[in-house]
Amino acid sequence: MLSSEICGHSTNTSQIIEWVKTMSSSLSARAEQFPNPFMEQAQAVVEFSRGLSSALKGANHQRKDAFFQFFTRQLPKQAIRELVPEFNKAVREYNRNRNKLKAMLTRGGGIQPEDKLFTVEENLKNAMRTFQRIKDLLLVYPKVKNEPARATAMNATARAGVNILKAAGYGLSAAIILASCAPPLAEVAPVPDQEDEEEKNPTQTAQDVIDGTQEGQEIDPATLEAPTADPLLEKVETGLGSNPNSQTSYVRALEIHNNESMVQACLDFVKRLDNRIDINYNTIGINQYGICYAKSDDGSQIIFDKWDANGPLYVTRAAGFDLLSKLNPQATDGKTEEDFSLEENAANTFAVLKDDQGNLTEVGVGINGQWGTTGSTELVATPTAPSANSETDLEEENLLTSNPEVISSMASDVLSGKTEFPIDLNPEQNSALIKEMNAQRGSKPVYVEAVDENNNPTVMYYNTETRQMETLKGTYEDNKEIIDQHGFDIYVEIGQNEQGLTTYVHPDTGEEIAVENSGGIDWDWVGDKSNINNGYIDPETLKNQSVDFAINQNNEKVVQVIVINKDIASLVSSQGMYFDYNCLETIIVRNKKLGIRTFIGPSGGMDLVIEGSSEEEALGRFKSSDQRKKIKENVVYYVIFEQNQPESWERSKQTMDPLENVADAKDTIEEMLSGHSTDGVVILRSPVIILRKNK
């Protein structure tokens, strides 16, 4: 009705402003007649925390920027297929948490402690990072030649009315009413909103923050797809789309570093080949070092995007066959060149000769572009990764460890969950990547703000030297300089020594330590009742009543961890008041190369079993020195985790949610084990731990 009233009038400036004033007075009068029953309670919760406000605003800002880039860049189909679903998923997460905040503000009773605002903040931060990373990836692609039509949902008169309303200081709700007067137009590319007015206001209510953000809009991939006019581009897109190397974080890092998509790089390469390529080269791909190639259908030649004065690098089956005939005549006896093919993605080489049984031979092409034996100095064992720039030869230095932009991009991909932590890195690369992951996450302290008996603000923080929670007067901001000195890293370097023992670099001291009982360990193993009797754990230990009940009756999981400190870490949990919660400080190993610092506390109490025995010892809650002395450091324990961690906390009437920089408890242990992108330190509960025996 309101919409029809305004639409029925001419929309000159004075009439619009006069109408808005009239409607404002009318609405105010109605509000006085029908007071909001929740207003008094809502006034008690005036502001969101600075972190939550920043997370919501930041997610909204990055979302709009990323959305706009989708419509202003020339995107290959592969990029659309990959990035649009990820963007839409982040939009749904953003909308879900924004709507959750809106609901908290409008319901009776206001915001409550159980609302878990910290969880909402972390979810919004994750969405913000996803939007920002997608935007960065989109910026790699060239702009469209013609600026897209600007999105509009209103006619020119209504848009003028909105501008007038903004200038007069009225809210957008009236502008939306004006907009509804216009007939809907075809959906076109949007334009980023101007800077929100509330961004300039340093003091904002929670409602101001909500009102200053917008509901996220998902993207229909069909609106971005356009017929490919260039058949060569279609061939390149198809080739790279089916090539697993194009999905790796390393290739994505090179794209950002060189400001060029791999599709464009490979298209340029194929076009540059000129007459060197013909219809027999229908396979276009990219190798594990980000080098484009064209491969003949019969497997006899591969041309790599590695150029010198003589042109690109040609790798021929004939040359490999000749060398193999000289080095190992028996391997080629009775065979011809046609019995072999070229493997372009063999480890540590550009290409390797493969026999008719599919087995790799001992000859291949190294980074110098020459054939040689895979064990000779002619083929470097770990070739350096090349630049994606087709004009640049392979460098002798390792690009991953020497170029901060590349490693930064790879770390961002891993932390965001876009890609798994790579397992084929050498020790130097592994170390560089983990250090960058820690740098991007930041060394964050664990703390919680509270009040004392006189209702004065205090802050408790985990002192990394005393391994206790200590209390300071004032807020975190008042004591930030002191508290931030006790931040710590989450991600840990994992390796293996010559004796086959797992090693780790202690996250606090930097010392490389061998784990004495880790011989023969399989870090991928996670136990449950389906595999617990396969002999991995001594059968005698499985007879223990607590172990048997936890696994076979409660369906709990068994995970291997490294205890990195024999001294107990004393945190706090909330039960209305704060109480000590003593924990073991451990590392959970992921992908054999990455450790995640994890605190493990008792579920009610904790029992200790020594593998090979069915007897148990009570560790309780680590209150006594006798209980604490039973813990060993730099050794492996099997830890039994309850599947539903939130339910376990709820049963105990405890929660860790108020603590800052602590990860939210996951619904299942599988979710905790499958990710490594947490911003907070992980705290888990366990009823039983088992000291692994040497094997």
PDB file of N, CA, C and O in Angstrom, residues 504-532:
ATOM      1  N   TYR A 504      59.585 -33.865  15.343  1.00  0.00           N
ATOM      2  CA  TYR A 504      58.802 -32.634  15.256  1.00  0.00           C
ATOM      3  C   TYR A 504      59.654 -31.473  15.756  1.00  0.00           C
ATOM      4  O   TYR A 504      60.583 -31.655  16.545  1.00  0.00           O
ATOM      5  N   VAL A 505      59.365 -30.302  15.239  1.00  0.00           N
ATOM      6  CA  VAL A 505      60.037 -29.086  15.696  1.00  0.00           C
ATOM      7  C   VAL A 505      59.159 -28.464  16.773  1.00  0.00           C
ATOM      8  O   VAL A 505      58.018 -28.055  16.505  1.00  0.00           O
ATOM      9  N   HIS A 506      59.682 -28.420  17.992  1.00  0.00           N
ATOM     10  CA  HIS A 506      58.864 -27.936  19.101  1.00  0.00           C
ATOM     11  C   HIS A 506      58.407 -26.512  18.817  1.00  0.00           C
ATOM     12  O   HIS A 506      59.227 -25.630  18.525  1.00  0.00           O
ATOM     13  N   PRO A 507      57.099 -26.255  18.877  1.00  0.00           N
ATOM     14  CA  PRO A 507      56.586 -24.939  18.476  1.00  0.00           C
ATOM     15  C   PRO A 507      57.016 -23.794  19.375  1.00  0.00           C
ATOM     16  O   PRO A 507      56.912 -22.633  18.982  1.00  0.00           O
ATOM     17  N   ASP A 508      57.513 -24.106  20.573  1.00  0.00           N
ATOM     18  CA  ASP A 508      57.937 -23.044  21.488  1.00  0.00           C
ATOM     19  C   ASP A 508      59.445 -22.835  21.495  1.00  0.00           C
ATOM     20  O   ASP A 508      59.926 -21.704  21.570  1.00  0.00           O
ATOM     21  N   THR A 509      60.199 -23.927  21.382  1.00  0.00           N
ATOM     22  CA  THR A 509      61.663 -23.819  21.494  1.00  0.00           C
ATOM     23  C   THR A 509      62.375 -23.876  20.150  1.00  0.00           C
ATOM     24  O   THR A 509      63.533 -23.468  20.047  1.00  0.00           O
ATOM     25  N   GLY A 510      61.708 -24.407  19.118  1.00  0.00           N
ATOM     26  CA  GLY A 510      62.351 -24.558  17.821  1.00  0.00           C
ATOM     27  C   GLY A 510      63.274 -25.759  17.738  1.00  0.00           C
ATOM     28  O   GLY A 510      63.914 -25.994  16.707  1.00  0.00           O
ATOM     29  N   GLU A 511      63.331 -26.565  18.799  1.00  0.00           N
ATOM     30  CA  GLU A 511      64.204 -27.741  18.829  1.00  0.00           C
ATOM     31  C   GLU A 511      63.567 -28.903  18.069  1.00  0.00           C
ATOM     32  O   GLU A 511      62.367 -29.158  18.207  1.00  0.00           O
ATOM     33  N   GLU A 512      64.367 -29.595  17.251  1.00  0.00           N
ATOM     34  CA  GLU A 512      63.872 -30.796  16.568  1.00  0.00           C
ATOM     35  C   GLU A 512      64.009 -31.985  17.507  1.00  0.00           C
ATOM     36  O   GLU A 512      65.097 -32.278  18.008  1.00  0.00           O
ATOM     37  N   ILE A 513      62.909 -32.692  17.733  1.00  0.00           N
ATOM     38  CA  ILE A 513      62.856 -33.751  18.737  1.00  0.00           C
ATOM     39  C   ILE A 513      62.370 -35.039  18.088  1.00  0.00           C
ATOM     40  O   ILE A 513      61.401 -35.037  17.324  1.00  0.00           O
ATOM     41  N   ALA A 514      63.038 -36.143  18.397  1.00  0.00           N
ATOM     42  CA  ALA A 514      62.613 -37.461  17.923  1.00  0.00           C
ATOM     43  C   ALA A 514      61.622 -38.062  18.921  1.00  0.00           C
ATOM     44  O   ALA A 514      61.823 -37.984  20.141  1.00  0.00           O
ATOM     45  N   VAL A 515      60.561 -38.651  18.409  1.00  0.00           N
ATOM     46  CA  VAL A 515      59.522 -39.266  19.251  1.00  0.00           C
ATOM     47  C   VAL A 515      59.900 -40.726  19.452  1.00  0.00           C
ATOM     48  O   VAL A 515      59.841 -41.544  18.530  1.00  0.00           O
ATOM     49  N   GLU A 516      60.302 -41.082  20.658  1.00  0.00           N
ATOM     50  CA  GLU A 516      61.000 -42.345  20.908  1.00  0.00           C
ATOM     51  C   GLU A 516      60.182 -43.594  20.623  1.00  0.00           C
ATOM     52  O   GLU A 516      60.738 -44.622  20.245  1.00  0.00           O
ATOM     53  N   ASN A 517      58.874 -43.561  20.791  1.00  0.00           N
ATOM     54  CA  ASN A 517      58.063 -44.770  20.573  1.00  0.00           C
ATOM     55  C   ASN A 517      57.232 -44.684  19.290  1.00  0.00           C
ATOM     56  O   ASN A 517      56.142 -45.248  19.197  1.00  0.00           O
ATOM     57  N   SER A 518      57.741 -43.968  18.270  1.00  0.00           N
ATOM     58  CA  SER A 518      56.979 -43.759  17.033  1.00  0.00           C
ATOM     59  C   SER A 518      57.403 -44.690  15.901  1.00  0.00           C
ATOM     60  O   SER A 518      56.901 -44.564  14.779  1.00  0.00           O
ATOM     61  N   GLY A 519      58.310 -45.619  16.152  1.00  0.00           N
ATOM     62  CA  GLY A 519      58.751 -46.528  15.104  1.00  0.00           C
ATOM     63  C   GLY A 519      57.596 -47.348  14.538  1.00  0.00           C
ATOM     64  O   GLY A 519      56.806 -47.925  15.294  1.00  0.00           O
ATOM     65  N   GLY A 520      57.487 -47.400  13.205  1.00  0.00           N
ATOM     66  CA  GLY A 520      56.448 -48.194  12.559  1.00  0.00           C
ATOM     67  C   GLY A 520      55.052 -47.617  12.660  1.00  0.00           C
ATOM     68  O   GLY A 520      54.077 -48.303  12.345  1.00  0.00           O
ATOM     69  N   ILE A 521      54.932 -46.372  13.063  1.00  0.00           N
ATOM     70  CA  ILE A 521      53.597 -45.798  13.259  1.00  0.00           C
ATOM     71  C   ILE A 521      52.964 -45.428  11.919  1.00  0.00           C
ATOM     72  O   ILE A 521      53.641 -45.040  10.969  1.00  0.00           O
ATOM     73  N   ASP A 522      51.664 -45.551  11.842  1.00  0.00           N
ATOM     74  CA  ASP A 522      50.894 -45.130  10.675  1.00  0.00           C
ATOM     75  C   ASP A 522      50.016 -43.967  11.117  1.00  0.00           C
ATOM     76  O   ASP A 522      48.978 -44.150  11.759  1.00  0.00           O
ATOM     77  N   TRP A 523      50.438 -42.755  10.767  1.00  0.00           N
ATOM     78  CA  TRP A 523      49.730 -41.578  11.266  1.00  0.00           C
ATOM     79  C   TRP A 523      48.351 -41.413  10.644  1.00  0.00           C
ATOM     80  O   TRP A 523      47.534 -40.612  11.126  1.00  0.00           O
ATOM     81  N   ASP A 524      48.067 -42.130   9.576  1.00  0.00           N
ATOM     82  CA  ASP A 524      46.740 -42.043   8.968  1.00  0.00           C
ATOM     83  C   ASP A 524      45.712 -42.911   9.704  1.00  0.00           C
ATOM     84  O   ASP A 524      44.509 -42.796   9.457  1.00  0.00           O
ATOM     85  N   TRP A 525      46.197 -43.771  10.584  1.00  0.00           N
ATOM     86  CA  TRP A 525      45.294 -44.704  11.262  1.00  0.00           C
ATOM     87  C   TRP A 525      44.444 -43.985  12.304  1.00  0.00           C
ATOM     88  O   TRP A 525      44.949 -43.239  13.146  1.00  0.00           O
ATOM     89  N   VAL A 526      43.147 -44.211  12.249  1.00  0.00           N
ATOM     90  CA  VAL A 526      42.206 -43.768  13.275  1.00  0.00           C
ATOM     91  C   VAL A 526      41.364 -44.975  13.638  1.00  0.00           C
ATOM     92  O   VAL A 526      40.772 -45.618  12.767  1.00  0.00           O
ATOM     93  N   GLY A 527      41.310 -45.314  14.910  1.00  0.00           N
ATOM     94  CA  GLY A 527      40.639 -46.534  15.335  1.00  0.00           C
ATOM     95  C   GLY A 527      39.192 -46.320  15.720  1.00  0.00           C
ATOM     96  O   GLY A 527      38.816 -45.276  16.247  1.00  0.00           O
ATOM     97  N   ASP A 528      38.382 -47.326  15.453  1.00  0.00           N
ATOM     98  CA  ASP A 528      37.011 -47.396  15.954  1.00  0.00           C
ATOM     99  C   ASP A 528      36.655 -48.877  16.054  1.00  0.00           C
ATOM    100  O   ASP A 528      37.498 -49.752  15.843  1.00  0.00           O
ATOM    101  N   LYS A 529      35.402 -49.189  16.355  1.00  0.00           N
ATOM    102  CA  LYS A 529      35.069 -50.592  16.597  1.00  0.00           C
ATOM    103  C   LYS A 529      35.135 -51.437  15.328  1.00  0.00           C
ATOM    104  O   LYS A 529      35.178 -52.660  15.405  1.00  0.00           O
ATOM    105  N   SER A 530      35.186 -50.788  14.155  1.00  0.00           N
ATOM    106  CA  SER A 530      35.257 -51.560  12.912  1.00  0.00           C
ATOM    107  C   SER A 530      36.661 -52.083  12.631  1.00  0.00           C
ATOM    108  O   SER A 530      36.824 -53.066  11.907  1.00  0.00           O
ATOM    109  N   ASN A 531      37.697 -51.430  13.190  1.00  0.00           N
ATOM    110  CA  ASN A 531      39.067 -51.859  12.883  1.00  0.00           C
ATOM    111  C   ASN A 531      39.945 -52.031  14.114  1.00  0.00           C
ATOM    112  O   ASN A 531      41.138 -52.279  13.994  1.00  0.00           O
ATOM    113  N   ILE A 532      39.350 -51.881  15.303  1.00  0.00           N
ATOM    114  CA  ILE A 532      40.170 -51.873  16.507  1.00  0.00           C
ATOM    115  C   ILE A 532      40.821 -53.221  16.781  1.00  0.00           C
ATOM    116  O   ILE A 532      41.848 -53.314  17.458  1.00  0.00           O
TER     117      ILE A 532
END
